[in-house]
Amino acid sequence: MNRRDLLKLGVLGTTVALTNTYASTPSQTTAPSTNAINKVQNKKRVIIIGGGYAGLTVAKNIRLHDTTSEILVFDPKNIFASCPYSNLWFGNVKDTNYEQLIFSPLVSGAKYDYQVINDKVVSINKEKKTISTLDKEYEYSILVVATGIEYDYSTYGLDETTAKECATLYPASYTGGYEQLSLKKKIEEFKGGTFVITVPKGAYRCPPAPYERAALIASYFKEKKLNAKVVILDPREKPTTKAKGFLEAFNTLYKDYIEYLPTSNITNIDTKNKTITYDTFDIASKAFVQKKLNFDDANIIPSNKASSLITKSGLAVNSQGWARVKTPSFQSLNDENIYLVGDVVGEYPFPKSAQMAHSSGIILGEQIAKILKGQNPQFGLKLPGNICYSMVSPDTAIAVTHQAYLENGEVKVKTELFEDADNITAVSTKSWYFGITQNIFE
């Protein structure tokens, strides 16, 4: 694949998913309502929990292949606020604005004939095939869980009280709304000093996001000629993905504005005194030593975990708490009427990204439509693909592609990196984003 192919994939980002696998390659605890069950009537009902990239894509693609079923999408938020592309807005990249991140699920719901219900699902009863919200109980024929991530501050040594303080004062901005607006304000009002960005431990949503964010915030500080430095605390030895491209940008474009600290394992955060304690490997002594870092402001991105709804409902999870599914499908390992898609899944070596969620949603939507019509869903015939662009400056970007394939009954992923930053990849970044959101909402 060459750079022109990347541009094409940006424009046609939503089609990167589909290849034949035979080719060579803090939660609310309010009790659910005890009202009467809203039962399935004359037609089969699909309930989708989560109105993000995965959930809305599944809803649309069921409808594209089946016009008779009832489709209900549950999400407590009444807007869709995109995390992809938000880093460009944080970094004040030309021609970006907050309106480009905000969409109404009601628009796509009306166009593709599915109902969006703004209510929080608090429990799943597998035996009764019902979900309970804060308001009602609903029966389903098929259930799709696309609940995304929750934050886990405990890996930073924070108790519940300190975690809430950290989330309020230094929000992760891995979800929309307040978190995004808060971080944007922090960046614009920053007068100088040390601005910390933490990289989560373990698997997390959008692996390149912290590094892209650091680059674009540093670019903004550089443009404003601030006496400022972005310090990246990373528990890994190098960036999670596209390491060569990011490190080259840090060391050339932002050598006076970014300090990258690898093997930095955060053990505590003092939110009031603005101090982070972390262990890091000291080459001279060949041992881990404890250090402290004072900061002026921060974007604390904690570890990610799957929605607690999954474990509370008795669905199978792996040792890290991510949902398990039957290879090569998205069907729950322990319930044939429940499917899991997007960031919640831990069965496959997929990155947790918007494109992978969208790609998986296209496939799952078609499979569910076949099941509703009594047809063979042909699990594994199509497997998802991913393309992920990362801006390293306002007009240059790098990229990575992933394509899942089946080999001896095991799902594997082929990865291809494009780490020489250039403008055509930056153009592809924008084309991809507007392409994927248009595919979901228009």
GROMACS .gro file of C-alpha atoms in nm:
model
  442
    1MET     CA    1   0.000   0.000   0.000
    2ASN     CA    2   0.130   0.347  -0.085
    3ARG     CA    3   0.040   0.702   0.020
    4ARG     CA    4  -0.218   0.745  -0.253
    5ASP     CA    5  -0.388   0.431  -0.127
    6LEU     CA    6  -0.403   0.593   0.216
    7LEU     CA    7  -0.578   0.895   0.068
    8LYS     CA    8  -0.831   0.667  -0.097
    9LEU     CA    9  -0.889   0.488   0.233
   10GLY     CA   10  -0.947   0.824   0.399
   11VAL     CA   11  -1.220   0.909   0.152
   12LEU     CA   12  -1.364   0.558   0.160
   13GLY     CA   13  -1.281   0.487   0.524
   14THR     CA   14  -1.598   0.298   0.597
   15THR     CA   15  -1.521   0.031   0.339
   16VAL     CA   16  -1.186  -0.072   0.486
   17ALA     CA   17  -1.367  -0.337   0.688
   18LEU     CA   18  -1.474  -0.606   0.454
   19THR     CA   19  -1.242  -0.875   0.323
   20ASN     CA   20  -1.298  -1.242   0.267
   21THR     CA   21  -1.117  -1.436   0.538
   22TYR     CA   22  -1.017  -1.701   0.288
   23ALA     CA   23  -0.784  -1.448   0.125
   24SER     CA   24  -0.418  -1.489   0.197
   25THR     CA   25  -0.407  -1.242   0.434
   26PRO     CA   26  -1.794   0.548   3.791
   27SER     CA   27  -2.133   0.377   3.731
   28GLN     CA   28  -2.486   0.464   3.839
   29THR     CA   29  -2.628   0.222   4.095
   30THR     CA   30  -2.990   0.336   4.100
   31ALA     CA   31  -3.222   0.036   4.114
   32PRO     CA   32  -3.406  -0.049   3.791
   33SER     CA   33  -3.773   0.024   3.751
   34THR     CA   34  -4.025  -0.237   3.862
   35ASN     CA   35  -4.280  -0.132   3.600
   36ALA     CA   36  -4.440  -0.390   3.370
   37ILE     CA   37  -4.216  -0.537   3.100
   38ASN     CA   38  -4.226  -0.376   2.757
   39LYS     CA   39  -4.264  -0.702   2.569
   40VAL     CA   40  -4.172  -0.800   2.215
   41GLN     CA   41  -4.491  -0.790   2.008
   42ASN     CA   42  -4.549  -0.910   1.653
   43LYS     CA   43  -4.196  -0.858   1.521
   44LYS     CA   44  -3.852  -0.945   1.649
   45ARG     CA   45  -3.676  -0.681   1.856
   46VAL     CA   46  -3.307  -0.597   1.863
   47ILE     CA   47  -3.191  -0.391   2.158
   48ILE     CA   48  -2.855  -0.214   2.130
   49ILE     CA   49  -2.695  -0.076   2.446
   50GLY     CA   50  -2.464   0.211   2.351
   51GLY     CA   51  -2.501   0.481   2.088
   52GLY     CA   52  -2.139   0.525   1.986
   53TYR     CA   53  -1.950   0.434   1.670
   54ALA     CA   54  -2.023   0.062   1.714
   55GLY     CA   55  -2.383   0.075   1.834
   56LEU     CA   56  -2.518   0.319   1.577
   57THR     CA   57  -2.337   0.136   1.296
   58VAL     CA   58  -2.496  -0.192   1.400
   59ALA     CA   59  -2.841  -0.030   1.408
   60LYS     CA   60  -2.807   0.117   1.061
   61ASN     CA   61  -2.669  -0.199   0.905
   62ILE     CA   62  -2.939  -0.421   1.052
   63ARG     CA   63  -3.193  -0.194   0.890
   64LEU     CA   64  -3.012  -0.192   0.556
   65HIS     CA   65  -3.054  -0.570   0.540
   66ASP     CA   66  -3.381  -0.620   0.729
   67THR     CA   67  -3.683  -0.388   0.716
   68THR     CA   68  -3.917  -0.576   0.949
   69SER     CA   69  -3.750  -0.591   1.292
   70GLU     CA   70  -3.785  -0.339   1.573
   71ILE     CA   71  -3.454  -0.175   1.666
   72LEU     CA   72  -3.408   0.013   1.996
   73VAL     CA   73  -3.083   0.194   2.080
   74PHE     CA   74  -3.031   0.290   2.445
   75ASP     CA   75  -2.787   0.560   2.550
   76PRO     CA   76  -2.812   0.803   2.844
   77LYS     CA   77  -2.666   1.086   2.634
   78ASN     CA   78  -2.882   1.276   2.386
   79ILE     CA   79  -2.586   1.377   2.168
   80PHE     CA   80  -2.302   1.192   1.999
   81ALA     CA   81  -1.973   1.367   2.077
   82SER     CA   82  -1.682   1.221   1.880
   83CYS     CA   83  -1.344   1.153   2.037
   84PRO     CA   84  -1.177   1.093   1.698
   85TYR     CA   85  -1.082   1.429   1.545
   86SER     CA   86  -1.112   1.607   1.882
   87ASN     CA   87  -0.733   1.630   1.916
   88LEU     CA   88  -0.728   1.854   1.608
   89TRP     CA   89  -0.974   2.085   1.779
   90PHE     CA   90  -0.771   2.082   2.101
   91GLY     CA   91  -0.462   2.178   1.900
   92ASN     CA   92  -0.641   2.457   1.714
   93VAL     CA   93  -0.576   2.302   1.373
   94LYS     CA   94  -0.705   2.527   1.096
   95ASP     CA   95  -1.071   2.486   0.995
   96THR     CA   96  -1.164   2.266   1.293
   97ASN     CA   97  -1.445   2.351   1.535
   98TYR     CA   98  -1.650   2.184   1.806
   99GLU     CA   99  -1.958   2.157   1.587
  100GLN     CA  100  -1.768   1.903   1.375
  101LEU     CA  101  -1.759   1.669   1.677
  102ILE     CA  102  -2.129   1.685   1.766
  103PHE     CA  103  -2.408   1.481   1.606
  104SER     CA  104  -2.763   1.380   1.687
  105PRO     CA  105  -2.839   1.005   1.689
  106LEU     CA  106  -3.204   1.104   1.635
  107VAL     CA  107  -3.115   1.210   1.280
  108SER     CA  108  -2.978   0.870   1.180
  109GLY     CA  109  -3.250   0.698   1.381
  110ALA     CA  110  -3.519   0.876   1.182
  111LYS     CA  111  -3.347   0.808   0.851
  112TYR     CA  112  -3.285   0.439   0.912
  113ASP     CA  113  -3.597   0.366   1.115
  114TYR     CA  114  -3.459   0.277   1.457
  115GLN     CA  115  -3.560   0.428   1.789
  116VAL     CA  116  -3.311   0.609   2.014
  117ILE     CA  117  -3.407   0.602   2.382
  118ASN     CA  118  -3.219   0.834   2.620
  119ASP     CA  119  -3.213   0.611   2.925
  120LYS     CA  120  -2.944   0.425   3.118
  121VAL     CA  121  -2.945   0.046   3.112
  122VAL     CA  122  -2.863  -0.076   3.462
  123SER     CA  123  -2.902  -0.453   3.428
  124ILE     CA  124  -2.941  -0.743   3.187
  125ASN     CA  125  -3.141  -1.054   3.270
  126LYS     CA  126  -3.015  -1.327   3.038
  127GLU     CA  127  -3.272  -1.582   3.151
  128LYS     CA  128  -3.573  -1.356   3.092
  129LYS     CA  129  -3.410  -1.190   2.788
  130THR     CA  130  -3.478  -0.844   2.929
  131ILE     CA  131  -3.286  -0.527   3.005
  132SER     CA  132  -3.377  -0.285   3.283
  133THR     CA  133  -3.332   0.089   3.261
  134LEU     CA  134  -3.388   0.362   3.517
  135ASP     CA  135  -3.741   0.387   3.381
  136LYS     CA  136  -3.863   0.056   3.237
  137GLU     CA  137  -3.791  -0.308   3.160
  138TYR     CA  138  -3.769  -0.422   2.796
  139GLU     CA  139  -3.776  -0.765   2.642
  140TYR     CA  140  -3.543  -0.846   2.350
  141SER     CA  141  -3.501  -1.110   2.082
  142ILE     CA  142  -3.135  -1.021   2.027
  143LEU     CA  143  -2.919  -0.797   2.246
  144VAL     CA  144  -2.610  -0.604   2.132
  145VAL     CA  145  -2.378  -0.461   2.398
  146ALA     CA  146  -2.167  -0.172   2.268
  147THR     CA  147  -2.108   0.016   2.591
  148GLY     CA  148  -1.750   0.127   2.524
  149ILE     CA  149  -1.514   0.195   2.814
  150GLU     CA  150  -1.516   0.309   3.173
  151TYR     CA  151  -1.227   0.474   3.357
  152ASP     CA  152  -1.016   0.295   3.618
  153TYR     CA  153  -0.810   0.529   3.837
  154SER     CA  154  -0.715   0.254   4.083
  155THR     CA  155  -0.409   0.163   3.872
  156TYR     CA  156  -0.274   0.508   3.960
  157GLY     CA  157  -0.311   0.432   4.330
  158LEU     CA  158  -0.617   0.655   4.373
  159ASP     CA  159  -0.908   0.578   4.603
  160GLU     CA  160  -1.265   0.661   4.497
  161THR     CA  161  -1.263   1.012   4.644
  162THR     CA  162  -0.931   1.112   4.487
  163ALA     CA  163  -1.035   0.953   4.158
  164LYS     CA  164  -1.342   1.177   4.146
  165GLU     CA  165  -1.126   1.482   4.220
  166CYS     CA  166  -0.883   1.383   3.945
  167ALA     CA  167  -1.164   1.324   3.695
  168THR     CA  168  -1.309   1.667   3.774
  169LEU     CA  169  -0.988   1.869   3.786
  170TYR     CA  170  -0.792   1.690   3.511
  171PRO     CA  171  -1.049   1.508   3.292
  172ALA     CA  172  -0.933   1.241   3.051
  173SER     CA  173  -1.132   1.376   2.755
  174TYR     CA  174  -1.188   1.026   2.624
  175THR     CA  175  -1.560   1.092   2.623
  176GLY     CA  176  -1.748   1.392   2.486
  177GLY     CA  177  -1.924   1.689   2.640
  178TYR     CA  178  -1.781   1.836   2.961
  179GLU     CA  179  -1.449   1.653   2.933
  180GLN     CA  180  -1.375   1.791   2.587
  181LEU     CA  181  -1.484   2.145   2.672
  182SER     CA  182  -1.281   2.139   2.993
  183LEU     CA  183  -0.959   2.028   2.822
  184LYS     CA  184  -1.000   2.284   2.545
  185LYS     CA  185  -1.035   2.558   2.806
  186LYS     CA  186  -0.725   2.435   2.991
  187ILE     CA  187  -0.518   2.448   2.675
  188GLU     CA  188  -0.637   2.793   2.571
  189GLU     CA  189  -0.586   2.941   2.919
  190PHE     CA  190  -0.249   2.779   2.987
  191LYS     CA  191   0.009   3.048   3.062
  192GLY     CA  192   0.320   2.834   3.077
  193GLY     CA  193   0.496   2.569   3.281
  194THR     CA  194   0.450   2.192   3.280
  195PHE     CA  195   0.145   2.033   3.117
  196VAL     CA  196   0.129   1.658   3.184
  197ILE     CA  197  -0.040   1.395   2.968
  198THR     CA  198  -0.057   1.041   3.102
  199VAL     CA  199  -0.076   0.730   2.885
  200PRO     CA  200  -0.303   0.457   3.030
  201LYS     CA  201  -0.179   0.122   3.149
  202GLY     CA  202  -0.311  -0.190   2.975
  203ALA     CA  203  -0.544  -0.192   2.675
  204TYR     CA  204  -0.717   0.139   2.611
  205ARG     CA  205  -0.928   0.326   2.359
  206CYS     CA  206  -0.748   0.475   2.058
  207PRO     CA  207  -0.385   0.378   2.132
  208PRO     CA  208  -0.219   0.671   1.944
  209ALA     CA  209  -0.448   0.939   2.091
  210PRO     CA  210  -0.231   1.053   2.388
  211TYR     CA  211   0.073   1.098   2.161
  212GLU     CA  212  -0.120   1.279   1.888
  213ARG     CA  213  -0.275   1.501   2.154
  214ALA     CA  214   0.066   1.581   2.298
  215ALA     CA  215   0.202   1.676   1.957
  216LEU     CA  216  -0.088   1.907   1.870
  217ILE     CA  217  -0.098   2.072   2.211
  218ALA     CA  218   0.279   2.129   2.187
  219SER     CA  219   0.225   2.275   1.841
  220TYR     CA  220  -0.029   2.518   1.987
  221PHE     CA  221   0.206   2.618   2.271
  222LYS     CA  222   0.487   2.665   2.019
  223GLU     CA  223   0.267   2.883   1.799
  224LYS     CA  224   0.178   3.098   2.101
  225LYS     CA  225   0.547   3.115   2.200
  226LEU     CA  226   0.468   2.998   2.552
  227ASN     CA  227   0.737   2.901   2.797
  228ALA     CA  228   0.572   2.561   2.828
  229LYS     CA  229   0.650   2.193   2.806
  230VAL     CA  230   0.424   1.893   2.751
  231VAL     CA  231   0.547   1.600   2.961
  232ILE     CA  232   0.424   1.254   2.857
  233LEU     CA  233   0.428   0.986   3.126
  234ASP     CA  234   0.416   0.647   2.955
  235PRO     CA  235   0.438   0.310   3.134
  236ARG     CA  236   0.578   0.153   2.815
  237GLU     CA  237   0.929   0.161   2.675
  238LYS     CA  238   0.805   0.341   2.365
  239PRO     CA  239   0.473   0.474   2.226
  240THR     CA  240   0.201   0.209   2.199
  241THR     CA  241   0.179   0.243   1.822
  242LYS     CA  242   0.353   0.435   1.542
  243ALA     CA  243   0.647   0.480   1.780
  244LYS     CA  244   0.899   0.579   1.514
  245GLY     CA  245   0.673   0.850   1.371
  246PHE     CA  246   0.578   0.999   1.706
  247LEU     CA  247   0.928   0.997   1.852
  248GLU     CA  248   1.067   1.161   1.540
  249ALA     CA  249   0.808   1.440   1.572
  250PHE     CA  250   0.881   1.482   1.944
  251ASN     CA  251   1.257   1.503   1.885
  252THR     CA  252   1.249   1.734   1.583
  253LEU     CA  253   0.934   1.947   1.571
  254TYR     CA  254   0.894   1.978   1.947
  255LYS     CA  255   1.235   1.916   2.104
  256ASP     CA  256   1.187   2.223   2.326
  257TYR     CA  257   0.819   2.158   2.395
  258ILE     CA  258   0.779   1.784   2.458
  259GLU     CA  259   0.952   1.563   2.712
  260TYR     CA  260   0.873   1.195   2.667
  261LEU     CA  261   0.927   0.983   2.980
  262PRO     CA  262   0.900   0.609   2.904
  263THR     CA  263   0.880   0.327   3.163
  264SER     CA  264   0.702   0.568   3.397
  265ASN     CA  265   0.463   0.377   3.621
  266ILE     CA  266   0.238   0.619   3.812
  267THR     CA  267   0.178   0.516   4.174
  268ASN     CA  268   0.000   0.824   4.308
  269ILE     CA  269  -0.140   1.163   4.207
  270ASP     CA  270  -0.170   1.448   4.457
  271THR     CA  271  -0.444   1.656   4.295
  272LYS     CA  272  -0.421   1.946   4.542
  273ASN     CA  273  -0.043   1.990   4.538
  274LYS     CA  274  -0.023   1.899   4.169
  275THR     CA  275   0.237   1.627   4.212
  276ILE     CA  276   0.264   1.290   4.038
  277THR     CA  277   0.466   1.009   4.196
  278TYR     CA  278   0.594   0.745   3.957
  279ASP     CA  279   0.846   0.463   3.935
  280THR     CA  280   1.083   0.462   3.640
  281PHE     CA  281   1.373   0.247   3.527
  282ASP     CA  282   1.713   0.398   3.598
  283ILE     CA  283   1.968   0.278   3.343
  284ALA     CA  284   2.269   0.362   3.559
  285SER     CA  285   2.157   0.156   3.858
  286LYS     CA  286   1.961  -0.094   3.647
  287ALA     CA  287   1.671  -0.066   3.888
  288PHE     CA  288   1.339   0.111   3.925
  289VAL     CA  289   1.353   0.433   4.124
  290GLN     CA  290   1.076   0.655   4.256
  291LYS     CA  291   1.044   1.008   4.124
  292LYS     CA  292   0.807   1.301   4.169
  293LEU     CA  293   0.688   1.543   3.903
  294ASN     CA  294   0.532   1.879   3.977
  295PHE     CA  295   0.289   2.009   3.717
  296ASP     CA  296   0.088   2.321   3.644
  297ASP     CA  297  -0.198   2.150   3.463
  298ALA     CA  298  -0.270   1.805   3.328
  299ASN     CA  299  -0.472   1.573   3.111
  300ILE     CA  300  -0.487   1.260   3.327
  301ILE     CA  301  -0.593   0.967   3.110
  302PRO     CA  302  -0.654   0.669   3.342
  303SER     CA  303  -0.661   0.300   3.259
  304ASN     CA  304  -0.967   0.179   3.068
  305LYS     CA  305  -1.197  -0.109   3.154
  306ALA     CA  306  -1.510  -0.259   3.004
  307SER     CA  307  -1.848  -0.144   3.128
  308SER     CA  308  -1.937  -0.285   3.468
  309LEU     CA  309  -2.273  -0.379   3.316
  310ILE     CA  310  -2.099  -0.671   3.142
  311THR     CA  311  -1.960  -0.832   3.455
  312LYS     CA  312  -2.272  -0.758   3.661
  313SER     CA  313  -2.480  -0.937   3.399
  314GLY     CA  314  -2.270  -1.252   3.413
  315LEU     CA  315  -2.131  -1.226   3.061
  316ALA     CA  316  -1.798  -1.399   3.004
  317VAL     CA  317  -1.488  -1.178   3.038
  318ASN     CA  318  -1.114  -1.236   3.017
  319SER     CA  319  -0.863  -1.181   3.298
  320GLN     CA  320  -0.849  -0.808   3.219
  321GLY     CA  321  -1.228  -0.775   3.236
  322TRP     CA  322  -1.293  -0.734   2.861
  323ALA     CA  323  -1.579  -0.928   2.703
  324ARG     CA  324  -1.521  -1.271   2.555
  325VAL     CA  325  -1.690  -1.387   2.234
  326LYS     CA  326  -1.702  -1.706   2.029
  327THR     CA  327  -1.432  -1.701   1.763
  328PRO     CA  328  -1.469  -1.582   1.487
  329SER     CA  329  -1.797  -1.405   1.576
  330PHE     CA  330  -1.915  -1.127   1.808
  331GLN     CA  331  -2.151  -1.365   1.988
  332SER     CA  332  -2.106  -1.381   2.366
  333LEU     CA  333  -1.909  -1.681   2.482
  334ASN     CA  334  -2.189  -1.778   2.721
  335ASP     CA  335  -2.511  -1.647   2.563
  336GLU     CA  336  -2.610  -1.706   2.200
  337ASN     CA  337  -2.868  -1.422   2.205
  338ILE     CA  338  -2.616  -1.155   2.311
  339TYR     CA  339  -2.350  -0.994   2.091
  340LEU     CA  340  -2.066  -0.763   2.196
  341VAL     CA  341  -1.895  -0.516   1.967
  342GLY     CA  342  -1.654  -0.224   1.981
  343ASP     CA  343  -1.420  -0.133   2.265
  344VAL     CA  344  -1.577  -0.381   2.511
  345VAL     CA  345  -1.439  -0.684   2.326
  346GLY     CA  346  -1.115  -0.842   2.447
  347GLU     CA  347  -1.113  -1.165   2.247
  348TYR     CA  348  -0.926  -1.040   1.943
  349PRO     CA  349  -0.597  -0.855   1.885
  350PHE     CA  350  -0.785  -0.553   1.748
  351PRO     CA  351  -0.701  -0.196   1.850
  352LYS     CA  352  -0.987  -0.024   2.031
  353SER     CA  353  -1.061   0.240   1.769
  354ALA     CA  354  -1.356   0.413   1.604
  355GLN     CA  355  -1.280   0.260   1.266
  356MET     CA  356  -1.253  -0.090   1.410
  357ALA     CA  357  -1.582  -0.038   1.598
  358HIS     CA  358  -1.748   0.091   1.282
  359SER     CA  359  -1.602  -0.186   1.069
  360SER     CA  360  -1.715  -0.451   1.318
  361GLY     CA  361  -2.057  -0.287   1.340
  362ILE     CA  362  -2.107  -0.313   0.964
  363ILE     CA  363  -2.033  -0.684   0.975
  364LEU     CA  364  -2.240  -0.756   1.287
  365GLY     CA  365  -2.538  -0.559   1.156
  366GLU     CA  366  -2.549  -0.771   0.841
  367GLN     CA  367  -2.506  -1.092   1.043
  368ILE     CA  368  -2.791  -1.008   1.280
  369ALA     CA  369  -3.017  -0.922   0.986
  370LYS     CA  370  -2.950  -1.269   0.848
  371ILE     CA  371  -3.030  -1.430   1.182
  372LEU     CA  372  -3.357  -1.235   1.202
  373LYS     CA  373  -3.452  -1.374   0.862
  374GLY     CA  374  -3.359  -1.729   0.957
  375GLN     CA  375  -3.047  -1.733   0.740
  376ASN     CA  376  -2.693  -1.848   0.814
  377PRO     CA  377  -2.499  -1.545   0.948
  378GLN     CA  378  -2.174  -1.690   0.811
  379PHE     CA  379  -1.962  -1.590   1.107
  380GLY     CA  380  -1.602  -1.534   1.000
  381LEU     CA  381  -1.674  -1.486   0.631
  382LYS     CA  382  -1.599  -1.117   0.676
  383LEU     CA  383  -1.364  -0.980   0.939
  384PRO     CA  384  -1.301  -0.616   1.029
  385GLY     CA  385  -1.023  -0.383   0.927
  386ASN     CA  386  -0.888  -0.060   1.067
  387ILE     CA  387  -0.712   0.250   0.948
  388CYS     CA  388  -0.586   0.498   1.203
  389TYR     CA  389  -0.445   0.840   1.117
  390SER     CA  390  -0.250   1.054   1.363
  391MET     CA  391  -0.165   1.419   1.314
  392VAL     CA  392   0.184   1.506   1.435
  393SER     CA  393   0.160   1.870   1.328
  394PRO     CA  394  -0.121   2.090   1.193
  395ASP     CA  395  -0.046   1.979   0.837
  396THR     CA  396   0.133   1.641   0.855
  397ALA     CA  397   0.026   1.298   0.976
  398ILE     CA  398   0.125   0.932   1.006
  399ALA     CA  399  -0.092   0.621   0.983
  400VAL     CA  400  -0.135   0.251   1.054
  401THR     CA  401  -0.366  -0.011   0.905
  402HIS     CA  402  -0.488  -0.340   1.053
  403GLN     CA  403  -0.668  -0.620   0.874
  404ALA     CA  404  -0.806  -0.919   1.061
  405TYR     CA  405  -0.783  -1.262   0.902
  406LEU     CA  406  -0.859  -1.619   1.004
  407GLU     CA  407  -0.580  -1.875   1.027
  408ASN     CA  408  -0.634  -2.225   1.165
  409GLY     CA  409  -0.945  -2.111   1.349
  410GLU     CA  410  -0.768  -1.817   1.513
  411VAL     CA  411  -0.829  -1.449   1.436
  412LYS     CA  412  -0.504  -1.268   1.366
  413VAL     CA  413  -0.423  -0.916   1.248
  414LYS     CA  414  -0.190  -0.792   0.978
  415THR     CA  415  -0.040  -0.449   1.054
  416GLU     CA  416   0.114  -0.198   0.812
  417LEU     CA  417   0.278   0.124   0.930
  418PHE     CA  418   0.320   0.458   0.750
  419GLU     CA  419   0.546   0.661   0.979
  420ASP     CA  420   0.700   0.920   0.750
  421ALA     CA  421   0.482   1.221   0.825
  422ASP     CA  422   0.348   1.406   0.523
  423ASN     CA  423   0.064   1.629   0.408
  424ILE     CA  424  -0.123   1.376   0.197
  425THR     CA  425  -0.176   1.164   0.510
  426ALA     CA  426  -0.303   1.472   0.692
  427VAL     CA  427  -0.553   1.530   0.411
  428SER     CA  428  -0.654   1.165   0.441
  429THR     CA  429  -0.710   1.211   0.815
  430LYS     CA  430  -0.976   1.473   0.756
  431SER     CA  431  -1.134   1.284   0.467
  432TRP     CA  432  -1.156   0.970   0.677
  433TYR     CA  433  -1.328   1.147   0.967
  434PHE     CA  434  -1.591   1.321   0.759
  435GLY     CA  435  -1.643   0.998   0.564
  436ILE     CA  436  -1.706   0.778   0.866
  437THR     CA  437  -1.939   1.023   1.040
  438GLN     CA  438  -2.130   1.082   0.717
  439ASN     CA  439  -2.173   0.708   0.679
  440ILE     CA  440  -2.330   0.681   1.025
  441PHE     CA  441  -2.543   0.995   1.035
  442GLU     CA  442  -2.633   1.081   0.676
   0.00000   0.00000   0.00000
